[in-house]
mmCIF file of C-alpha atoms in Angstrom:
data_model
loop_
_atom_site.group_PDB
_atom_site.id
_atom_site.type_symbol
_atom_site.label_atom_id
_atom_site.label_comp_id
_atom_site.label_asym_id
_atom_site.label_seq_id
_atom_site.Cartn_x
_atom_site.Cartn_y
_atom_site.Cartn_z
ATOM 1 C CA MET F 1 117.249 22.553 64.981
ATOM 2 C CA SER F 2 114.771 20.098 66.526
ATOM 3 C CA ASP F 3 117.472 19.153 69.055
ATOM 4 C CA LEU F 4 117.320 22.632 70.565
ATOM 5 C CA PRO F 5 115.410 23.181 73.809
ATOM 6 C CA LEU F 6 111.899 24.532 73.317
ATOM 7 C CA ARG F 7 112.931 27.984 74.552
ATOM 8 C CA SER F 8 115.730 28.108 71.975
ATOM 9 C CA GLN F 9 113.398 26.982 69.194
ATOM 10 C CA LEU F 10 111.009 29.780 70.135
ATOM 11 C CA ALA F 11 113.899 32.281 70.175
ATOM 12 C CA VAL F 12 114.958 31.211 66.677
ATOM 13 C CA ALA F 13 111.401 31.378 65.322
ATOM 14 C CA LEU F 14 110.735 34.852 66.704
ATOM 15 C CA GLY F 15 114.136 36.055 65.522
ATOM 16 C CA ARG F 16 113.399 34.857 62.007
ATOM 17 C CA THR F 17 110.027 36.605 62.068
ATOM 18 C CA ALA F 18 111.648 39.851 63.194
ATOM 19 C CA SER F 19 114.269 39.543 60.447
ATOM 20 C CA LYS F 20 111.597 39.005 57.815
ATOM 21 C CA MET F 21 109.581 41.989 59.011
ATOM 22 C CA SER F 22 112.701 44.153 58.949
ATOM 23 C CA ARG F 23 113.402 43.175 55.355
ATOM 24 C CA LEU F 24 109.806 43.803 54.300
ATOM 25 C CA ALA F 25 109.957 47.233 55.926
ATOM 26 C CA GLY F 26 113.131 48.061 54.014
ATOM 27 C CA ARG F 27 115.191 48.406 57.204
ATOM 28 C CA GLY F 28 118.064 46.177 56.097
ATOM 29 C CA ASP F 29 118.558 42.430 55.902
ATOM 30 C CA GLY F 30 117.242 41.885 59.445
ATOM 31 C CA SER F 31 120.234 39.954 60.727
ATOM 32 C CA VAL F 32 120.883 42.261 63.667
ATOM 33 C CA ILE F 33 117.319 42.583 64.981
ATOM 34 C CA GLY F 34 116.674 38.849 64.504
ATOM 35 C CA GLY F 35 119.759 37.900 66.485
ATOM 36 C CA LYS F 36 119.046 40.511 69.150
ATOM 37 C CA ILE F 37 115.591 39.104 69.822
ATOM 38 C CA GLY F 38 116.910 35.529 69.780
ATOM 39 C CA LEU F 39 119.596 36.313 72.376
ATOM 40 C CA LYS F 40 117.143 38.245 74.512
ATOM 41 C CA LEU F 41 114.930 35.169 74.787
ATOM 42 C CA ASP F 42 117.819 32.707 75.145
ATOM 43 C CA PRO F 43 121.201 34.201 76.187
ATOM 44 C CA ASP F 44 122.885 30.855 75.389
ATOM 45 C CA LEU F 45 121.494 30.698 71.866
ATOM 46 C CA LEU F 46 124.810 31.292 70.095
ATOM 47 C CA THR F 47 126.454 28.425 71.972
ATOM 48 C CA ARG F 48 123.525 26.126 71.241
ATOM 49 C CA LEU F 49 123.471 26.987 67.530
ATOM 50 C CA ALA F 50 127.245 26.530 67.217
ATOM 51 C CA ALA F 51 127.239 23.047 68.768
ATOM 52 C CA ASP F 52 128.343 20.178 66.510
ATOM 53 C CA ARG F 53 129.433 22.493 63.701
ATOM 54 C CA LYS F 54 132.888 23.112 62.277
ATOM 55 C CA LEU F 55 133.328 26.867 62.553
ATOM 56 C CA VAL F 56 135.769 29.479 61.286
ATOM 57 C CA LEU F 57 135.982 32.958 62.797
ATOM 58 C CA VAL F 58 137.491 35.634 60.549
ATOM 59 C CA SER F 59 138.776 38.821 62.140
ATOM 60 C CA ALA F 60 140.826 41.830 61.048
ATOM 61 C CA THR F 61 140.577 45.584 60.783
ATOM 62 C CA ASN F 62 140.259 45.365 57.000
ATOM 63 C CA GLY F 63 139.162 42.562 54.676
ATOM 64 C CA LYS F 64 136.935 40.554 57.042
ATOM 65 C CA THR F 65 133.818 40.578 54.889
ATOM 66 C CA THR F 66 135.654 39.771 51.663
ATOM 67 C CA THR F 67 137.739 36.972 53.158
ATOM 68 C CA THR F 68 134.688 35.464 54.866
ATOM 69 C CA ARG F 69 133.002 35.373 51.481
ATOM 70 C CA LEU F 70 136.054 33.785 49.835
ATOM 71 C CA ILE F 71 136.362 31.080 52.505
ATOM 72 C CA ALA F 72 132.657 30.275 52.347
ATOM 73 C CA SER F 73 132.893 29.944 48.570
ATOM 74 C CA ALA F 74 135.954 27.690 48.757
ATOM 75 C CA MET F 75 134.251 25.465 51.351
ATOM 76 C CA SER F 76 130.981 25.198 49.420
ATOM 77 C CA GLY F 77 132.047 21.866 47.930
ATOM 78 C CA LEU F 78 131.913 20.337 51.420
ATOM 79 C CA GLY F 79 128.202 21.077 51.760
ATOM 80 C CA GLU F 80 126.042 23.916 53.043
ATOM 81 C CA VAL F 81 127.978 26.679 54.812
ATOM 82 C CA ALA F 82 126.356 29.048 57.309
ATOM 83 C CA THR F 83 127.815 32.555 56.993
ATOM 84 C CA ASN F 84 127.057 36.191 57.782
ATOM 85 C CA ALA F 85 127.566 37.338 54.218
ATOM 86 C CA PHE F 86 126.550 40.980 54.713
ATOM 87 C CA GLY F 87 128.902 41.935 57.523
ATOM 88 C CA ALA F 88 126.719 41.652 60.649
ATOM 89 C CA ASN F 89 129.799 40.624 62.595
ATOM 90 C CA MET F 90 128.759 40.707 66.244
ATOM 91 C CA PRO F 91 126.974 37.944 68.205
ATOM 92 C CA THR F 92 123.548 39.088 67.013
ATOM 93 C CA GLY F 93 124.648 38.588 63.400
ATOM 94 C CA HIS F 94 126.252 35.249 64.217
ATOM 95 C CA VAL F 95 123.018 33.971 65.758
ATOM 96 C CA SER F 96 121.051 35.017 62.673
ATOM 97 C CA ALA F 97 123.560 33.383 60.312
ATOM 98 C CA LEU F 98 123.558 30.056 62.146
ATOM 99 C CA ALA F 99 119.793 30.057 62.653
ATOM 100 C CA ALA F 100 119.269 30.657 58.929
ATOM 101 C CA ALA F 101 121.203 27.473 58.067
ATOM 102 C CA PRO F 102 120.194 24.926 60.730
ATOM 103 C CA ASP F 103 121.453 21.924 58.752
ATOM 104 C CA ALA F 104 124.834 23.377 57.756
ATOM 105 C CA ARG F 105 127.730 21.395 59.224
ATOM 106 C CA TYR F 106 130.132 24.223 58.468
ATOM 107 C CA GLY F 107 130.092 27.887 59.393
ATOM 108 C CA VAL F 108 132.287 30.835 58.380
ATOM 109 C CA LEU F 109 131.628 33.867 60.544
ATOM 110 C CA GLU F 110 133.101 37.319 60.170
ATOM 111 C CA CYS F 111 133.838 38.580 63.684
ATOM 112 C CA ASP F 112 134.415 42.132 64.882
ATOM 113 C CA GLU F 113 137.908 42.426 66.374
ATOM 114 C CA LYS F 114 136.553 43.444 69.766
ATOM 115 C CA TYR F 115 134.243 40.408 69.982
ATOM 116 C CA VAL F 116 136.758 37.657 69.138
ATOM 117 C CA PRO F 117 137.291 36.576 72.796
ATOM 118 C CA LEU F 118 133.560 36.414 73.547
ATOM 119 C CA VAL F 119 132.555 34.626 70.331
ATOM 120 C CA LEU F 120 135.437 32.175 70.586
ATOM 121 C CA LYS F 121 134.421 31.323 74.143
ATOM 122 C CA GLU F 122 130.764 30.824 73.201
ATOM 123 C CA THR F 123 131.284 28.875 69.983
ATOM 124 C CA GLY F 124 134.544 26.977 70.533
ATOM 125 C CA ALA F 125 135.387 27.701 66.885
ATOM 126 C CA ASN F 126 137.699 25.181 65.228
ATOM 127 C CA VAL F 127 139.690 27.803 63.325
ATOM 128 C CA VAL F 128 140.331 31.509 63.906
ATOM 129 C CA LEU F 129 141.795 33.605 61.097
ATOM 130 C CA LEU F 130 143.611 36.792 62.196
ATOM 131 C CA MET F 131 144.645 38.991 59.277
ATOM 132 C CA ASN F 132 145.648 42.538 60.256
ATOM 133 C CA LEU F 133 145.272 45.197 62.934
ATOM 134 C CA SER F 134 145.349 48.966 62.426
ATOM 135 C CA ARG F 135 143.682 51.967 64.023
ATOM 136 C CA ASP F 136 139.959 52.091 63.364
ATOM 137 C CA GLN F 137 137.007 53.564 65.285
ATOM 138 C CA MET F 138 139.174 54.449 68.262
ATOM 139 C CA ASP F 139 136.158 55.873 70.095
ATOM 140 C CA ARG F 140 134.584 52.395 70.103
ATOM 141 C CA ALA F 141 137.299 49.766 69.909
ATOM 142 C CA GLY F 142 140.187 51.457 71.736
ATOM 143 C CA GLU F 143 143.891 51.002 71.073
ATOM 144 C CA ILE F 144 144.852 48.133 68.792
ATOM 145 C CA TRP F 145 147.537 46.996 71.266
ATOM 146 C CA GLN F 146 144.704 46.347 73.695
ATOM 147 C CA LEU F 147 142.835 44.346 71.066
ATOM 148 C CA ALA F 148 145.902 42.249 70.287
ATOM 149 C CA GLY F 149 146.352 41.606 74.017
ATOM 150 C CA LYS F 150 142.749 40.436 74.309
ATOM 151 C CA TRP F 151 143.222 38.101 71.348
ATOM 152 C CA ARG F 152 146.355 36.723 72.983
ATOM 153 C CA LYS F 153 144.619 36.075 76.292
ATOM 154 C CA ALA F 154 141.598 34.461 74.598
ATOM 155 C CA LEU F 155 143.801 32.042 72.633
ATOM 156 C CA GLU F 156 145.858 30.808 75.578
ATOM 157 C CA GLY F 157 145.132 27.163 76.296
ATOM 158 C CA VAL F 158 142.331 26.639 73.767
ATOM 159 C CA ASP F 159 142.356 23.926 71.107
ATOM 160 C CA THR F 160 141.429 26.305 68.283
ATOM 161 C CA HIS F 161 143.770 26.265 65.299
ATOM 162 C CA VAL F 162 144.856 29.807 64.417
ATOM 163 C CA VAL F 163 145.756 31.000 60.934
ATOM 164 C CA ALA F 164 147.576 34.335 61.124
ATOM 165 C CA ASN F 165 149.427 36.895 59.027
ATOM 166 C CA CYS F 166 153.043 36.721 60.174
ATOM 167 C CA ASP F 167 153.877 39.981 58.377
ATOM 168 C CA ASP F 168 151.827 41.979 60.894
ATOM 169 C CA PRO F 169 153.697 42.159 64.225
ATOM 170 C CA LEU F 170 150.575 42.889 66.279
ATOM 171 C CA VAL F 171 148.699 39.970 64.741
ATOM 172 C CA THR F 172 151.710 37.725 65.280
ATOM 173 C CA TRP F 173 151.912 38.708 68.939
ATOM 174 C CA GLY F 174 148.195 38.138 69.462
ATOM 175 C CA ALA F 175 148.250 34.763 67.690
ATOM 176 C CA SER F 176 151.460 33.392 69.149
ATOM 177 C CA ALA F 177 149.785 32.354 72.417
ATOM 178 C CA ALA F 178 147.793 29.696 70.557
ATOM 179 C CA LYS F 179 148.789 26.014 70.688
ATOM 180 C CA ARG F 180 148.668 25.614 66.909
ATOM 181 C CA VAL F 181 149.328 28.376 64.405
ATOM 182 C CA THR F 182 149.605 28.305 60.629
ATOM 183 C CA TRP F 183 151.622 31.358 59.580
ATOM 184 C CA VAL F 184 150.824 33.030 56.267
ATOM 185 C CA ALA F 185 153.030 35.696 54.678
ATOM 186 C CA VAL F 186 150.726 38.042 52.764
ATOM 187 C CA GLY F 187 152.476 41.357 53.362
ATOM 188 C CA GLN F 188 151.678 44.382 55.471
ATOM 189 C CA HIS F 189 151.113 47.414 53.288
ATOM 190 C CA TRP F 190 150.150 49.778 56.134
ATOM 191 C CA LYS F 191 152.984 49.791 58.677
ATOM 192 C CA GLU F 192 152.319 53.032 60.525
ATOM 193 C CA ASP F 193 150.702 51.264 63.496
ATOM 194 C CA SER F 194 153.441 48.707 64.077
ATOM 195 C CA TRP F 195 156.856 50.247 64.498
ATOM 196 C CA CYS F 196 157.176 49.154 68.142
ATOM 197 C CA CYS F 197 157.436 45.668 69.613
ATOM 198 C CA PRO F 198 154.163 44.605 71.280
ATOM 199 C CA GLU F 199 156.108 42.274 73.571
ATOM 200 C CA CYS F 200 158.513 44.776 75.153
ATOM 201 C CA GLY F 201 157.835 48.163 73.566
ATOM 202 C CA GLY F 202 161.223 48.350 71.868
ATOM 203 C CA PRO F 203 161.771 49.417 68.241
ATOM 204 C CA LEU F 204 161.181 46.954 65.411
ATOM 205 C CA ASP F 205 163.779 46.610 62.674
ATOM 206 C CA ARG F 206 162.554 45.740 59.187
ATOM 207 C CA ASP F 207 164.610 44.192 56.416
ATOM 208 C CA GLY F 208 162.463 43.399 53.418
ATOM 209 C CA SER F 209 159.707 41.095 54.627
ATOM 210 C CA HIS F 210 161.516 40.214 57.844
ATOM 211 C CA TRP F 211 161.004 42.125 61.076
ATOM 212 C CA ALA F 212 162.479 41.684 64.550
ATOM 213 C CA CYS F 213 162.697 43.544 67.840
ATOM 214 C CA ARG F 214 166.043 45.094 68.745
ATOM 215 C CA GLN F 215 165.541 44.492 72.464
ATOM 216 C CA CYS F 216 163.873 41.069 72.859
ATOM 217 C CA PRO F 217 163.586 37.760 70.949
ATOM 218 C CA PHE F 218 160.217 38.663 69.363
ATOM 219 C CA ALA F 219 160.554 38.304 65.575
ATOM 220 C CA ARG F 220 158.661 37.291 62.464
ATOM 221 C CA PRO F 221 158.011 33.525 62.462
ATOM 222 C CA LYS F 222 158.780 31.357 59.475
ATOM 223 C CA PRO F 223 155.727 31.303 57.180
ATOM 224 C CA ASP F 224 153.960 28.120 56.111
ATOM 225 C CA TRP F 225 152.178 29.797 53.178
ATOM 226 C CA ILE F 226 153.727 32.623 51.141
ATOM 227 C CA LEU F 227 152.077 35.099 48.782
ATOM 228 C CA HIS F 228 154.383 36.598 46.161
ATOM 229 C CA GLY F 229 152.701 38.749 43.554
ATOM 230 C CA ASP F 230 149.779 36.780 42.170
ATOM 231 C CA ARG F 231 151.136 33.380 43.199
ATOM 232 C CA VAL F 232 150.908 31.423 46.445
ATOM 233 C CA THR F 233 153.408 28.859 47.699
ATOM 234 C CA ALA F 234 151.845 26.191 49.912
ATOM 235 C CA PRO F 235 153.545 24.072 52.593
ATOM 236 C CA GLY F 236 155.654 21.546 50.720
ATOM 237 C CA GLY F 237 156.744 24.079 48.126
ATOM 238 C CA HIS F 238 154.096 23.782 45.395
ATOM 239 C CA THR F 239 153.137 27.151 43.894
ATOM 240 C CA TYR F 240 149.699 28.115 42.592
ATOM 241 C CA GLY F 241 148.464 31.061 40.543
ATOM 242 C CA LEU F 242 145.762 33.271 42.086
ATOM 243 C CA ASP F 243 143.258 34.121 39.359
ATOM 244 C CA LEU F 244 140.733 36.335 41.146
ATOM 245 C CA GLN F 245 138.016 38.609 39.824
ATOM 246 C CA LEU F 246 138.384 40.825 42.909
ATOM 247 C CA PRO F 247 141.019 43.488 42.185
ATOM 248 C CA GLY F 248 144.150 44.603 43.992
ATOM 249 C CA ARG F 249 146.908 43.323 46.242
ATOM 250 C CA ALA F 250 144.653 43.319 49.319
ATOM 251 C CA ASN F 251 142.361 40.774 47.710
ATOM 252 C CA ARG F 252 145.304 38.626 46.683
ATOM 253 C CA SER F 253 146.247 38.643 50.368
ATOM 254 C CA ASN F 254 142.675 37.732 51.283
ATOM 255 C CA GLY F 255 142.725 34.891 48.774
ATOM 256 C CA ALA F 256 145.973 33.455 50.138
ATOM 257 C CA MET F 257 144.606 33.510 53.681
ATOM 258 C CA ALA F 258 141.461 31.759 52.479
ATOM 259 C CA LEU F 259 143.527 28.979 50.895
ATOM 260 C CA ALA F 260 145.374 28.401 54.154
ATOM 261 C CA VAL F 261 142.119 28.198 56.113
ATOM 262 C CA VAL F 262 140.238 25.812 53.824
ATOM 263 C CA SER F 263 143.242 23.476 53.609
ATOM 264 C CA LEU F 264 142.629 22.709 57.306
ATOM 265 C CA PHE F 265 139.228 21.298 56.293
ATOM 266 C CA GLY F 266 140.729 19.096 53.590
ATOM 267 C CA VAL F 267 140.054 21.437 50.654
ATOM 268 C CA PRO F 268 143.218 21.481 48.477
ATOM 269 C CA PRO F 269 144.225 24.571 46.467
ATOM 270 C CA GLU F 270 143.371 22.813 43.203
ATOM 271 C CA GLN F 271 139.756 22.576 44.369
ATOM 272 C CA ALA F 272 139.578 25.930 46.174
ATOM 273 C CA LEU F 273 141.092 28.208 43.527
ATOM 274 C CA PRO F 274 138.287 27.929 40.917
ATOM 275 C CA LEU F 275 135.744 28.682 43.674
ATOM 276 C CA LEU F 276 137.694 31.746 44.816
ATOM 277 C CA GLY F 277 137.749 32.931 41.215
ATOM 278 C CA LYS F 278 133.959 32.927 41.035
ATOM 279 C CA VAL F 279 133.622 35.717 43.617
ATOM 280 C CA ALA F 280 133.173 38.988 41.725
ATOM 281 C CA SER F 281 131.631 41.250 44.363
ATOM 282 C CA VAL F 282 131.198 41.193 48.140
ATOM 283 C CA ALA F 283 128.257 43.036 49.728
ATOM 284 C CA GLY F 284 128.478 45.677 47.008
ATOM 285 C CA ARG F 285 132.234 46.158 47.074
ATOM 286 C CA TYR F 286 133.871 46.434 43.637
ATOM 287 C CA THR F 287 130.603 46.093 41.710
ATOM 288 C CA THR F 288 130.014 48.553 38.882
ATOM 289 C CA VAL F 289 126.547 49.950 38.231
ATOM 290 C CA GLN F 290 125.437 51.923 35.184
ATOM 291 C CA PHE F 291 123.667 55.247 35.771
ATOM 292 C CA GLN F 292 122.899 57.688 32.952
ATOM 293 C CA GLY F 293 125.943 56.703 30.954
ATOM 294 C CA ARG F 294 128.280 56.536 33.942
ATOM 295 C CA ASP F 295 129.927 53.349 35.161
ATOM 296 C CA ILE F 296 130.070 53.833 38.930
ATOM 297 C CA ARG F 297 132.332 51.549 40.949
ATOM 298 C CA LEU F 298 131.961 51.728 44.728
ATOM 299 C CA LEU F 299 134.953 51.061 46.991
ATOM 300 C CA LEU F 300 134.761 50.820 50.770
ATOM 301 C CA ALA F 301 137.481 52.477 52.889
ATOM 302 C CA LYS F 302 136.945 52.960 56.635
ATOM 303 C CA ASN F 303 140.403 53.814 57.955
ATOM 304 C CA PRO F 304 143.881 54.802 56.715
ATOM 305 C CA ALA F 305 144.921 51.244 55.872
ATOM 306 C CA GLY F 306 141.683 50.727 53.922
ATOM 307 C CA TRP F 307 142.201 53.926 51.943
ATOM 308 C CA LEU F 308 145.669 52.768 50.955
ATOM 309 C CA GLU F 309 144.167 49.605 49.481
ATOM 310 C CA ALA F 310 141.370 51.529 47.746
ATOM 311 C CA PHE F 311 143.928 53.776 46.054
ATOM 312 C CA ASP F 312 145.668 50.636 44.796
ATOM 313 C CA VAL F 313 142.682 49.622 42.642
ATOM 314 C CA LEU F 314 141.665 53.007 41.223
ATOM 315 C CA GLU F 315 141.427 53.468 37.490
ATOM 316 C CA PRO F 316 144.663 55.015 36.204
ATOM 317 C CA ALA F 317 144.960 58.808 36.363
ATOM 318 C CA PRO F 318 143.322 61.034 35.265
ATOM 319 C CA GLY F 319 140.318 58.842 36.117
ATOM 320 C CA PRO F 320 137.797 60.791 38.235
ATOM 321 C CA VAL F 321 137.185 59.988 41.919
ATOM 322 C CA ALA F 322 134.392 60.923 44.315
ATOM 323 C CA LEU F 323 135.061 60.658 48.059
ATOM 324 C CA SER F 324 132.284 60.445 50.652
ATOM 325 C CA ILE F 325 132.769 60.571 54.428
ATOM 326 C CA ASN F 326 130.218 60.270 57.246
ATOM 327 C CA ALA F 327 130.824 60.024 60.984
ATOM 328 C CA GLN F 328 127.831 58.118 62.302
ATOM 329 C CA GLY F 329 127.981 55.416 64.973
ATOM 330 C CA PRO F 330 129.127 52.576 62.667
ATOM 331 C CA ASP F 331 131.833 54.827 61.186
ATOM 332 C CA GLY F 332 133.223 56.189 64.442
ATOM 333 C CA ARG F 333 132.569 59.817 65.368
ATOM 334 C CA ASP F 334 136.187 60.930 65.167
ATOM 335 C CA THR F 335 137.447 61.867 61.677
ATOM 336 C CA SER F 336 140.961 62.871 62.744
ATOM 337 C CA TRP F 337 142.224 59.679 61.068
ATOM 338 C CA LEU F 338 141.805 61.459 57.713
ATOM 339 C CA TRP F 339 145.127 63.169 58.427
ATOM 340 C CA ASP F 340 146.893 59.799 58.401
ATOM 341 C CA VAL F 341 145.846 59.168 54.775
ATOM 342 C CA ASP F 342 148.239 60.363 52.052
ATOM 343 C CA TYR F 343 145.792 61.933 49.599
ATOM 344 C CA ARG F 344 148.581 63.279 47.390
ATOM 345 C CA VAL F 345 148.162 60.160 45.244
ATOM 346 C CA LEU F 346 144.975 61.787 43.911
ATOM 347 C CA LYS F 347 146.820 64.692 42.317
ATOM 348 C CA GLY F 348 146.133 64.987 38.605
ATOM 349 C CA ARG F 349 142.574 63.669 38.885
ATOM 350 C CA PRO F 350 139.166 65.343 39.058
ATOM 351 C CA VAL F 351 138.144 64.870 42.716
ATOM 352 C CA TRP F 352 134.824 65.532 44.450
ATOM 353 C CA ALA F 353 134.275 65.584 48.220
ATOM 354 C CA THR F 354 130.867 64.834 49.715
ATOM 355 C CA GLY F 355 129.181 63.169 52.686
ATOM 356 C CA GLU F 356 128.171 64.514 56.079
ATOM 357 C CA ARG F 357 131.782 65.351 56.953
ATOM 358 C CA ARG F 358 132.763 66.712 53.552
ATOM 359 C CA LEU F 359 134.293 69.830 55.100
ATOM 360 C CA ASP F 360 136.633 67.721 57.244
ATOM 361 C CA LEU F 361 137.618 65.892 54.083
ATOM 362 C CA ALA F 362 137.997 69.178 52.190
ATOM 363 C CA ALA F 363 140.420 70.520 54.802
ATOM 364 C CA ARG F 364 142.551 67.398 54.476
ATOM 365 C CA LEU F 365 142.553 67.516 50.656
ATOM 366 C CA GLU F 366 143.506 71.175 50.700
ATOM 367 C CA ALA F 367 146.441 70.441 52.993
ATOM 368 C CA ALA F 368 147.548 67.693 50.585
ATOM 369 C CA GLU F 369 147.371 70.218 47.712
ATOM 370 C CA VAL F 370 144.822 68.124 45.819
ATOM 371 C CA ASP F 371 142.465 69.986 43.495
ATOM 372 C CA PHE F 372 138.885 69.143 44.451
ATOM 373 C CA ARG F 373 135.318 70.367 44.502
ATOM 374 C CA VAL F 374 132.940 70.093 47.460
ATOM 375 C CA VAL F 375 129.400 68.968 46.587
ATOM 376 C CA ASP F 376 126.365 68.529 48.825
ATOM 377 C CA ASP F 377 125.304 65.208 47.359
ATOM 378 C CA ILE F 378 126.917 62.236 45.624
ATOM 379 C CA GLU F 379 124.652 62.685 42.602
ATOM 380 C CA GLN F 380 126.136 66.122 41.982
ATOM 381 C CA ALA F 381 129.511 64.449 41.679
ATOM 382 C CA VAL F 382 128.142 61.687 39.455
ATOM 383 C CA MET F 383 126.479 64.141 37.079
ATOM 384 C CA ALA F 384 129.570 66.379 36.960
ATOM 385 C CA VAL F 385 131.548 63.524 35.415
ATOM 386 C CA PRO F 386 131.272 63.045 31.650
ATOM 387 C CA PRO F 387 129.810 59.675 30.631
ATOM 388 C CA GLY F 388 132.362 57.003 31.425
ATOM 389 C CA LYS F 389 133.987 55.554 34.525
ATOM 390 C CA LEU F 390 133.824 56.959 38.053
ATOM 391 C CA ASP F 391 135.385 55.431 41.163
ATOM 392 C CA VAL F 392 133.615 56.274 44.432
ATOM 393 C CA ILE F 393 135.452 55.700 47.738
ATOM 394 C CA ALA F 394 133.239 55.891 50.825
ATOM 395 C CA ASN F 395 133.334 54.903 54.462
ATOM 396 C CA TYR F 396 130.753 52.571 55.949
ATOM 397 C CA THR F 397 127.478 54.497 56.245
ATOM 398 C CA ALA F 398 128.292 56.663 53.227
ATOM 399 C CA PHE F 399 128.883 53.443 51.282
ATOM 400 C CA GLN F 400 125.508 52.077 52.366
ATOM 401 C CA ASP F 401 123.738 55.345 51.486
ATOM 402 C CA ILE F 402 125.213 55.343 47.988
ATOM 403 C CA ARG F 403 124.514 51.649 47.535
ATOM 404 C CA THR F 404 120.873 52.201 48.446
ATOM 405 C CA ARG F 405 120.543 55.179 46.140
ATOM 406 C CA TYR F 406 121.866 53.419 43.054
ATOM 407 C CA GLY F 407 120.233 50.077 43.696
ATOM 408 C CA ARG F 408 121.067 46.949 45.670
ATOM 409 C CA ALA F 409 122.878 45.668 42.577
ATOM 410 C CA LEU F 410 125.817 47.544 44.048
#
């Protein structure tokens, strides 16, 4: 940090002070306001803080925060790792994360899909991980084809090594402009946003895990790493078991991607796997908290693809479920995406609907012929459940509200 120009050192110091004051005031972890002040004082601060570090950028519609946490854990044996562990995934959060770990040679930064070109340009990241793309916050981020095109343009001609999910056609198209790509086959469970070829617009044919365009040569590349069930096959053919505390197929996919990334830094699967297995919760996701005899588990789902993965880890029916939906700025104002979620999987369970947009959710559940009850507050749902387990699925700000209410242990 002493190598920074005086102006940059002042920007870092004032940013840290602002972050600390924000935390003391109970306004969050301070990573956004600290980075905002730092960049205001020195617009080149992110570039300066990234210099001489080995950096990974992690981007996707779903799974960014969890996979960032997994990669950082797997790389911890190399030394201190700078990371934005709580999801502040725009340049302000990146500045705060790097400033908080001035001596860390390595950095693992979750990056909002929209900001990948900018952050890659400013940091010159060594590795970029691209995992999945599906519709999310359309009022803010725009069409995912546009995002994939921006990724593609940003990766043309740069020396960054890309690790990408070859089962997602949009991700494959965006990543294929890079000079070096490691392809990982981890599946694509939500396919509703990728039935057309991003190269020519023609229809995509799917045969098992393989996909190809009918009208042009664009097709699924041969994977280097392959996830099958709870096992991962590495380049060379050796297969490893994934023993994770984090539940569900989505997290097995996240774990396989993490293995591929850390291998580029010389961390073999034998060393990485025990470190991945230590991660039990990520920024409150999947943690269970006890409240008046209830075991409440909070699951984050922000878009149709995320809801599909949340359904995958629910307690077996007839386990009760509470659903909470807001539509604030971080969530996206438009809730029409609720109609893309197949809520019929909740039939046969006690279901409660709450959150600021509970009536939107209620209309969707009614159309799906799911029995439910609308409540004004999450605690009404919690107290309506007999002592025992309750899964709560919430989108971003609803998740944070519930997490705050029941304690930061979530």
